[in-house]
């Protein structure tokens, strides 16, 4: 959901040749056309490189250096890149300065997918760490950008990650469409008449 006509958030998911699934969520600093152009370029680069580069830290490090070399110093992005292996029930990921993403277990228990490096293009060359988490049938992967949690209400209070986690816990066993609808409804109710100041993106995937 863009805060203006165009936004700098992006998400994508696509199957790799070996059956694994690539998952992308990112947020470019700033808004408008400039952020949207960088968003499109980064997304195209990742889609082209992921099938050729099995090492996620090396992949994100290369994008980190590319962004820093070809954009103004104040431009950067947060980025979550994951590779889901459904057969092995395993998610490998790199989180470049992005919000903590979530694995929602059956019954509403939530495991965090924390940052494993700095935002991409901010201070290039610092490197990234890959982490692996096991997932089970029925688990939900919930990926989002900061516009979903930094939205404010009329009193200036922020929705925040804790409210998001409570909403996810309440909707944990619903189907994916209902999870997204429930969380969006919670955010809209909290926001009230306040206009959003940032793009917001949410993506949910159920392990079956």
PDB file of C-alpha atoms in Angstrom:
ATOM      1  CA  UNK A   1       0.000   0.000   0.000  1.00  0.00           C
ATOM      2  CA  UNK A   2       1.899   3.117  -1.153  1.00  0.00           C
ATOM      3  CA  UNK A   3       1.736   6.300   0.922  1.00  0.00           C
ATOM      4  CA  UNK A   4       1.876   8.249  -2.361  1.00  0.00           C
ATOM      5  CA  UNK A   5       1.084   7.372  -5.976  1.00  0.00           C
ATOM      6  CA  UNK A   6       4.205   5.199  -6.151  1.00  0.00           C
ATOM      7  CA  UNK A   7       6.240   3.657  -3.366  1.00  0.00           C
ATOM      8  CA  UNK A   8       9.636   2.251  -2.496  1.00  0.00           C
ATOM      9  CA  UNK A   9       8.483  -0.989  -0.860  1.00  0.00           C
ATOM     10  CA  UNK A  10       8.771  -4.249  -2.743  1.00  0.00           C
ATOM     11  CA  UNK A  11       8.032  -7.901  -2.247  1.00  0.00           C
ATOM     12  CA  UNK A  12       8.361 -10.953  -4.449  1.00  0.00           C
ATOM     13  CA  UNK A  13       8.370 -14.727  -4.305  1.00  0.00           C
ATOM     14  CA  UNK A  14       9.283 -17.150  -7.062  1.00  0.00           C
ATOM     15  CA  UNK A  15      10.260 -20.771  -7.522  1.00  0.00           C
ATOM     16  CA  UNK A  16      13.847 -21.724  -8.291  1.00  0.00           C
ATOM     17  CA  UNK A  17      14.783 -24.496 -10.704  1.00  0.00           C
ATOM     18  CA  UNK A  18      15.311 -27.010  -7.886  1.00  0.00           C
ATOM     19  CA  UNK A  19      11.890 -26.370  -6.355  1.00  0.00           C
ATOM     20  CA  UNK A  20      12.964 -24.062  -3.542  1.00  0.00           C
ATOM     21  CA  UNK A  21      11.194 -20.735  -3.119  1.00  0.00           C
ATOM     22  CA  UNK A  22      12.896 -17.335  -3.048  1.00  0.00           C
ATOM     23  CA  UNK A  23      11.282 -14.695  -0.801  1.00  0.00           C
ATOM     24  CA  UNK A  24      12.048 -10.968  -0.989  1.00  0.00           C
ATOM     25  CA  UNK A  25      10.835  -7.984   1.014  1.00  0.00           C
ATOM     26  CA  UNK A  26      12.510  -4.578   0.936  1.00  0.00           C
ATOM     27  CA  UNK A  27      12.055  -0.903   1.710  1.00  0.00           C
ATOM     28  CA  UNK A  28      13.993   1.858  -0.051  1.00  0.00           C
ATOM     29  CA  UNK A  29      14.674   5.029   1.921  1.00  0.00           C
ATOM     30  CA  UNK A  30      12.506   7.925   0.835  1.00  0.00           C
ATOM     31  CA  UNK A  31       9.340   7.835  -1.247  1.00  0.00           C
ATOM     32  CA  UNK A  32       8.142   8.663  -4.715  1.00  0.00           C
ATOM     33  CA  UNK A  33       9.553   7.969  -8.155  1.00  0.00           C
ATOM     34  CA  UNK A  34      13.232   7.839  -7.156  1.00  0.00           C
ATOM     35  CA  UNK A  35      12.602   5.194  -4.499  1.00  0.00           C
ATOM     36  CA  UNK A  36      10.403   3.245  -6.901  1.00  0.00           C
ATOM     37  CA  UNK A  37      13.096   3.182  -9.600  1.00  0.00           C
ATOM     38  CA  UNK A  38      15.741   1.904  -7.181  1.00  0.00           C
ATOM     39  CA  UNK A  39      13.246  -0.619  -5.842  1.00  0.00           C
ATOM     40  CA  UNK A  40      12.626  -1.949  -9.352  1.00  0.00           C
ATOM     41  CA  UNK A  41      16.350  -2.132 -10.137  1.00  0.00           C
ATOM     42  CA  UNK A  42      17.224  -3.963  -6.926  1.00  0.00           C
ATOM     43  CA  UNK A  43      14.351  -6.392  -7.345  1.00  0.00           C
ATOM     44  CA  UNK A  44      15.393  -7.181 -10.929  1.00  0.00           C
ATOM     45  CA  UNK A  45      19.016  -7.658  -9.829  1.00  0.00           C
ATOM     46  CA  UNK A  46      18.047 -10.041  -7.045  1.00  0.00           C
ATOM     47  CA  UNK A  47      15.763 -12.065  -9.288  1.00  0.00           C
ATOM     48  CA  UNK A  48      18.569 -12.470 -11.825  1.00  0.00           C
ATOM     49  CA  UNK A  49      21.312 -13.266  -9.304  1.00  0.00           C
ATOM     50  CA  UNK A  50      19.584 -15.549  -6.810  1.00  0.00           C
ATOM     51  CA  UNK A  51      19.529 -18.601  -9.136  1.00  0.00           C
ATOM     52  CA  UNK A  52      23.257 -18.097  -9.825  1.00  0.00           C
ATOM     53  CA  UNK A  53      24.518 -17.302  -6.312  1.00  0.00           C
ATOM     54  CA  UNK A  54      23.735 -19.946  -3.666  1.00  0.00           C
ATOM     55  CA  UNK A  55      25.569 -18.008  -0.931  1.00  0.00           C
ATOM     56  CA  UNK A  56      23.102 -15.435   0.414  1.00  0.00           C
ATOM     57  CA  UNK A  57      25.641 -13.294   2.336  1.00  0.00           C
ATOM     58  CA  UNK A  58      27.754 -12.929  -0.822  1.00  0.00           C
ATOM     59  CA  UNK A  59      24.677 -12.042  -2.838  1.00  0.00           C
ATOM     60  CA  UNK A  60      23.496  -9.328  -0.443  1.00  0.00           C
ATOM     61  CA  UNK A  61      27.047  -8.020  -0.031  1.00  0.00           C
ATOM     62  CA  UNK A  62      27.303  -7.559  -3.812  1.00  0.00           C
ATOM     63  CA  UNK A  63      24.005  -5.662  -3.899  1.00  0.00           C
ATOM     64  CA  UNK A  64      25.166  -3.612  -0.901  1.00  0.00           C
ATOM     65  CA  UNK A  65      28.277  -2.475  -2.767  1.00  0.00           C
ATOM     66  CA  UNK A  66      26.365  -1.851  -6.004  1.00  0.00           C
ATOM     67  CA  UNK A  67      23.791   0.371  -4.300  1.00  0.00           C
ATOM     68  CA  UNK A  68      26.462   2.346  -2.451  1.00  0.00           C
ATOM     69  CA  UNK A  69      28.484   2.874  -5.638  1.00  0.00           C
ATOM     70  CA  UNK A  70      25.567   3.993  -7.799  1.00  0.00           C
ATOM     71  CA  UNK A  71      23.275   6.042  -5.560  1.00  0.00           C
ATOM     72  CA  UNK A  72      23.637   9.194  -3.415  1.00  0.00           C
ATOM     73  CA  UNK A  73      24.976   8.610   0.130  1.00  0.00           C
ATOM     74  CA  UNK A  74      21.587   9.186   1.745  1.00  0.00           C
ATOM     75  CA  UNK A  75      19.929   6.427  -0.307  1.00  0.00           C
ATOM     76  CA  UNK A  76      19.834   2.901   1.090  1.00  0.00           C
ATOM     77  CA  UNK A  77      17.352   0.104   1.630  1.00  0.00           C
ATOM     78  CA  UNK A  78      16.440  -2.519   4.156  1.00  0.00           C
ATOM     79  CA  UNK A  79      16.171  -6.001   2.688  1.00  0.00           C
ATOM     80  CA  UNK A  80      15.051  -9.488   3.702  1.00  0.00           C
ATOM     81  CA  UNK A  81      16.082 -12.328   1.382  1.00  0.00           C
ATOM     82  CA  UNK A  82      15.006 -15.875   2.186  1.00  0.00           C
ATOM     83  CA  UNK A  83      15.253 -19.265   0.489  1.00  0.00           C
ATOM     84  CA  UNK A  84      12.550 -21.697   1.597  1.00  0.00           C
ATOM     85  CA  UNK A  85      13.253 -25.408   1.150  1.00  0.00           C
ATOM     86  CA  UNK A  86       9.849 -26.993   1.745  1.00  0.00           C
ATOM     87  CA  UNK A  87      11.123 -30.579   1.520  1.00  0.00           C
ATOM     88  CA  UNK A  88      13.726 -30.019   4.224  1.00  0.00           C
ATOM     89  CA  UNK A  89      11.373 -27.720   6.156  1.00  0.00           C
ATOM     90  CA  UNK A  90      14.133 -25.117   6.267  1.00  0.00           C
ATOM     91  CA  UNK A  91      14.350 -21.364   5.719  1.00  0.00           C
ATOM     92  CA  UNK A  92      17.736 -19.730   5.091  1.00  0.00           C
ATOM     93  CA  UNK A  93      17.767 -15.957   5.226  1.00  0.00           C
ATOM     94  CA  UNK A  94      19.734 -12.726   5.368  1.00  0.00           C
ATOM     95  CA  UNK A  95      18.120  -9.700   6.958  1.00  0.00           C
ATOM     96  CA  UNK A  96      19.880  -6.507   5.908  1.00  0.00           C
ATOM     97  CA  UNK A  97      18.704  -3.975   8.482  1.00  0.00           C
ATOM     98  CA  UNK A  98      15.053  -4.868   7.921  1.00  0.00           C
ATOM     99  CA  UNK A  99      12.435  -5.107  10.649  1.00  0.00           C
ATOM    100  CA  UNK A 100      12.335  -8.363  12.580  1.00  0.00           C
ATOM    101  CA  UNK A 101      10.201 -10.715  10.500  1.00  0.00           C
ATOM    102  CA  UNK A 102       8.213 -13.567  12.027  1.00  0.00           C
ATOM    103  CA  UNK A 103       7.596 -17.294  11.916  1.00  0.00           C
ATOM    104  CA  UNK A 104       4.192 -17.872  13.502  1.00  0.00           C
ATOM    105  CA  UNK A 105       3.945 -21.403  14.855  1.00  0.00           C
ATOM    106  CA  UNK A 106       0.744 -23.348  15.365  1.00  0.00           C
ATOM    107  CA  UNK A 107      -1.053 -22.050  18.415  1.00  0.00           C
ATOM    108  CA  UNK A 108       0.363 -18.552  18.027  1.00  0.00           C
ATOM    109  CA  UNK A 109       3.954 -18.923  19.261  1.00  0.00           C
ATOM    110  CA  UNK A 110       6.108 -16.448  17.328  1.00  0.00           C
ATOM    111  CA  UNK A 111       9.814 -16.798  16.475  1.00  0.00           C
ATOM    112  CA  UNK A 112      11.701 -13.675  15.334  1.00  0.00           C
ATOM    113  CA  UNK A 113      13.867 -13.417  12.219  1.00  0.00           C
ATOM    114  CA  UNK A 114      16.177 -10.619  13.370  1.00  0.00           C
ATOM    115  CA  UNK A 115      18.559  -8.433  11.369  1.00  0.00           C
ATOM    116  CA  UNK A 116      21.835 -10.101  10.349  1.00  0.00           C
ATOM    117  CA  UNK A 117      23.551  -7.004   8.958  1.00  0.00           C
ATOM    118  CA  UNK A 118      23.171  -3.304   8.212  1.00  0.00           C
ATOM    119  CA  UNK A 119      20.802  -1.758   5.659  1.00  0.00           C
ATOM    120  CA  UNK A 120      21.983  -2.273   2.082  1.00  0.00           C
ATOM    121  CA  UNK A 121      24.035   0.625   0.719  1.00  0.00           C
ATOM    122  CA  UNK A 122      24.297   2.430   4.067  1.00  0.00           C
ATOM    123  CA  UNK A 123      27.834   1.472   5.137  1.00  0.00           C
ATOM    124  CA  UNK A 124      29.003  -0.933   2.421  1.00  0.00           C
ATOM    125  CA  UNK A 125      31.405  -3.771   3.000  1.00  0.00           C
ATOM    126  CA  UNK A 126      30.453  -4.649   6.570  1.00  0.00           C
ATOM    127  CA  UNK A 127      29.208  -8.077   5.530  1.00  0.00           C
ATOM    128  CA  UNK A 128      26.110 -10.151   6.282  1.00  0.00           C
ATOM    129  CA  UNK A 129      25.337 -13.304   8.240  1.00  0.00           C
ATOM    130  CA  UNK A 130      23.084 -16.086   7.040  1.00  0.00           C
ATOM    131  CA  UNK A 131      20.785 -17.783   9.522  1.00  0.00           C
ATOM    132  CA  UNK A 132      18.677 -20.914   9.232  1.00  0.00           C
ATOM    133  CA  UNK A 133      15.369 -21.694  10.916  1.00  0.00           C
ATOM    134  CA  UNK A 134      13.363 -24.911  10.813  1.00  0.00           C
ATOM    135  CA  UNK A 135       9.718 -24.663   9.835  1.00  0.00           C
ATOM    136  CA  UNK A 136       6.933 -27.196  10.191  1.00  0.00           C
ATOM    137  CA  UNK A 137       3.699 -27.926   8.383  1.00  0.00           C
ATOM    138  CA  UNK A 138       1.151 -25.321   9.431  1.00  0.00           C
ATOM    139  CA  UNK A 139       3.709 -22.627  10.278  1.00  0.00           C
ATOM    140  CA  UNK A 140       3.154 -19.164   8.845  1.00  0.00           C
ATOM    141  CA  UNK A 141       5.893 -16.891   7.506  1.00  0.00           C
ATOM    142  CA  UNK A 142       4.910 -13.247   7.955  1.00  0.00           C
ATOM    143  CA  UNK A 143       7.069 -10.682   6.167  1.00  0.00           C
ATOM    144  CA  UNK A 144       6.401  -6.945   6.188  1.00  0.00           C
ATOM    145  CA  UNK A 145       7.885  -3.449   5.987  1.00  0.00           C
ATOM    146  CA  UNK A 146       8.085  -0.786   8.676  1.00  0.00           C
ATOM    147  CA  UNK A 147       5.067   1.111   7.367  1.00  0.00           C
ATOM    148  CA  UNK A 148       2.904  -1.637   8.884  1.00  0.00           C
ATOM    149  CA  UNK A 149       4.194  -0.993  12.422  1.00  0.00           C
ATOM    150  CA  UNK A 150       5.250   2.665  12.426  1.00  0.00           C
ATOM    151  CA  UNK A 151       1.779   3.937  11.525  1.00  0.00           C
ATOM    152  CA  UNK A 152       0.433   6.363  14.151  1.00  0.00           C
ATOM    153  CA  UNK A 153      -3.031   7.121  15.476  1.00  0.00           C
ATOM    154  CA  UNK A 154      -4.616  10.493  16.200  1.00  0.00           C
ATOM    155  CA  UNK A 155      -2.824  10.666  19.567  1.00  0.00           C
ATOM    156  CA  UNK A 156       0.581  10.138  17.957  1.00  0.00           C
ATOM    157  CA  UNK A 157       0.992   6.602  19.336  1.00  0.00           C
ATOM    158  CA  UNK A 158       2.718   4.060  17.109  1.00  0.00           C
ATOM    159  CA  UNK A 159       1.121   0.708  16.254  1.00  0.00           C
ATOM    160  CA  UNK A 160       4.405  -1.078  16.964  1.00  0.00           C
ATOM    161  CA  UNK A 161       5.717  -4.627  16.674  1.00  0.00           C
ATOM    162  CA  UNK A 162       4.055  -5.801  19.896  1.00  0.00           C
ATOM    163  CA  UNK A 163       0.558  -5.029  18.593  1.00  0.00           C
ATOM    164  CA  UNK A 164       1.476  -6.730  15.328  1.00  0.00           C
ATOM    165  CA  UNK A 165       2.577  -9.861  17.153  1.00  0.00           C
ATOM    166  CA  UNK A 166      -0.646  -9.929  19.178  1.00  0.00           C
ATOM    167  CA  UNK A 167      -2.674  -9.615  15.983  1.00  0.00           C
ATOM    168  CA  UNK A 168      -0.667 -12.431  14.397  1.00  0.00           C
ATOM    169  CA  UNK A 169      -1.104 -14.628  17.450  1.00  0.00           C
ATOM    170  CA  UNK A 170      -4.872 -14.121  17.385  1.00  0.00           C
ATOM    171  CA  UNK A 171      -5.069 -14.991  13.683  1.00  0.00           C
ATOM    172  CA  UNK A 172      -2.338 -17.646  13.662  1.00  0.00           C
ATOM    173  CA  UNK A 173      -4.532 -20.602  12.697  1.00  0.00           C
ATOM    174  CA  UNK A 174      -6.607 -18.750  10.086  1.00  0.00           C
ATOM    175  CA  UNK A 175      -5.981 -19.108   6.374  1.00  0.00           C
ATOM    176  CA  UNK A 176      -3.450 -16.761   4.793  1.00  0.00           C
ATOM    177  CA  UNK A 177      -6.030 -14.404   3.318  1.00  0.00           C
ATOM    178  CA  UNK A 178      -7.745 -14.051   6.693  1.00  0.00           C
ATOM    179  CA  UNK A 179      -4.427 -13.420   8.455  1.00  0.00           C
ATOM    180  CA  UNK A 180      -3.636 -10.548   6.110  1.00  0.00           C
ATOM    181  CA  UNK A 181      -7.175  -9.146   6.329  1.00  0.00           C
ATOM    182  CA  UNK A 182      -7.191  -9.344  10.131  1.00  0.00           C
ATOM    183  CA  UNK A 183      -3.848  -7.615  10.528  1.00  0.00           C
ATOM    184  CA  UNK A 184      -4.771  -4.905   8.019  1.00  0.00           C
ATOM    185  CA  UNK A 185      -8.065  -4.321   9.839  1.00  0.00           C
ATOM    186  CA  UNK A 186      -6.230  -3.983  13.160  1.00  0.00           C
ATOM    187  CA  UNK A 187      -3.873  -1.414  11.658  1.00  0.00           C
ATOM    188  CA  UNK A 188      -6.655   0.581  10.002  1.00  0.00           C
ATOM    189  CA  UNK A 189      -8.721   0.611  13.200  1.00  0.00           C
ATOM    190  CA  UNK A 190      -5.706   1.765  15.220  1.00  0.00           C
ATOM    191  CA  UNK A 191      -4.843   4.464  12.672  1.00  0.00           C
ATOM    192  CA  UNK A 192      -8.332   5.902  12.591  1.00  0.00           C
ATOM    193  CA  UNK A 193      -8.489   9.074  10.528  1.00  0.00           C
ATOM    194  CA  UNK A 194      -4.710   9.588  10.443  1.00  0.00           C
ATOM    195  CA  UNK A 195      -3.210   9.409   6.964  1.00  0.00           C
ATOM    196  CA  UNK A 196      -0.328   6.914   6.541  1.00  0.00           C
ATOM    197  CA  UNK A 197       3.101   8.537   6.223  1.00  0.00           C
ATOM    198  CA  UNK A 198       4.955   5.525   4.814  1.00  0.00           C
ATOM    199  CA  UNK A 199       4.443   2.677   2.376  1.00  0.00           C
ATOM    200  CA  UNK A 200       3.232  -0.545   4.002  1.00  0.00           C
ATOM    201  CA  UNK A 201       3.693  -4.101   2.736  1.00  0.00           C
ATOM    202  CA  UNK A 202       2.703  -7.480   4.194  1.00  0.00           C
ATOM    203  CA  UNK A 203       3.287 -10.964   2.792  1.00  0.00           C
ATOM    204  CA  UNK A 204       2.217 -14.238   4.389  1.00  0.00           C
ATOM    205  CA  UNK A 205       3.027 -17.821   3.383  1.00  0.00           C
ATOM    206  CA  UNK A 206       1.702 -20.995   4.983  1.00  0.00           C
ATOM    207  CA  UNK A 207       3.908 -24.094   5.092  1.00  0.00           C
ATOM    208  CA  UNK A 208       1.797 -27.010   3.848  1.00  0.00           C
TER     209      UNK A 208
END
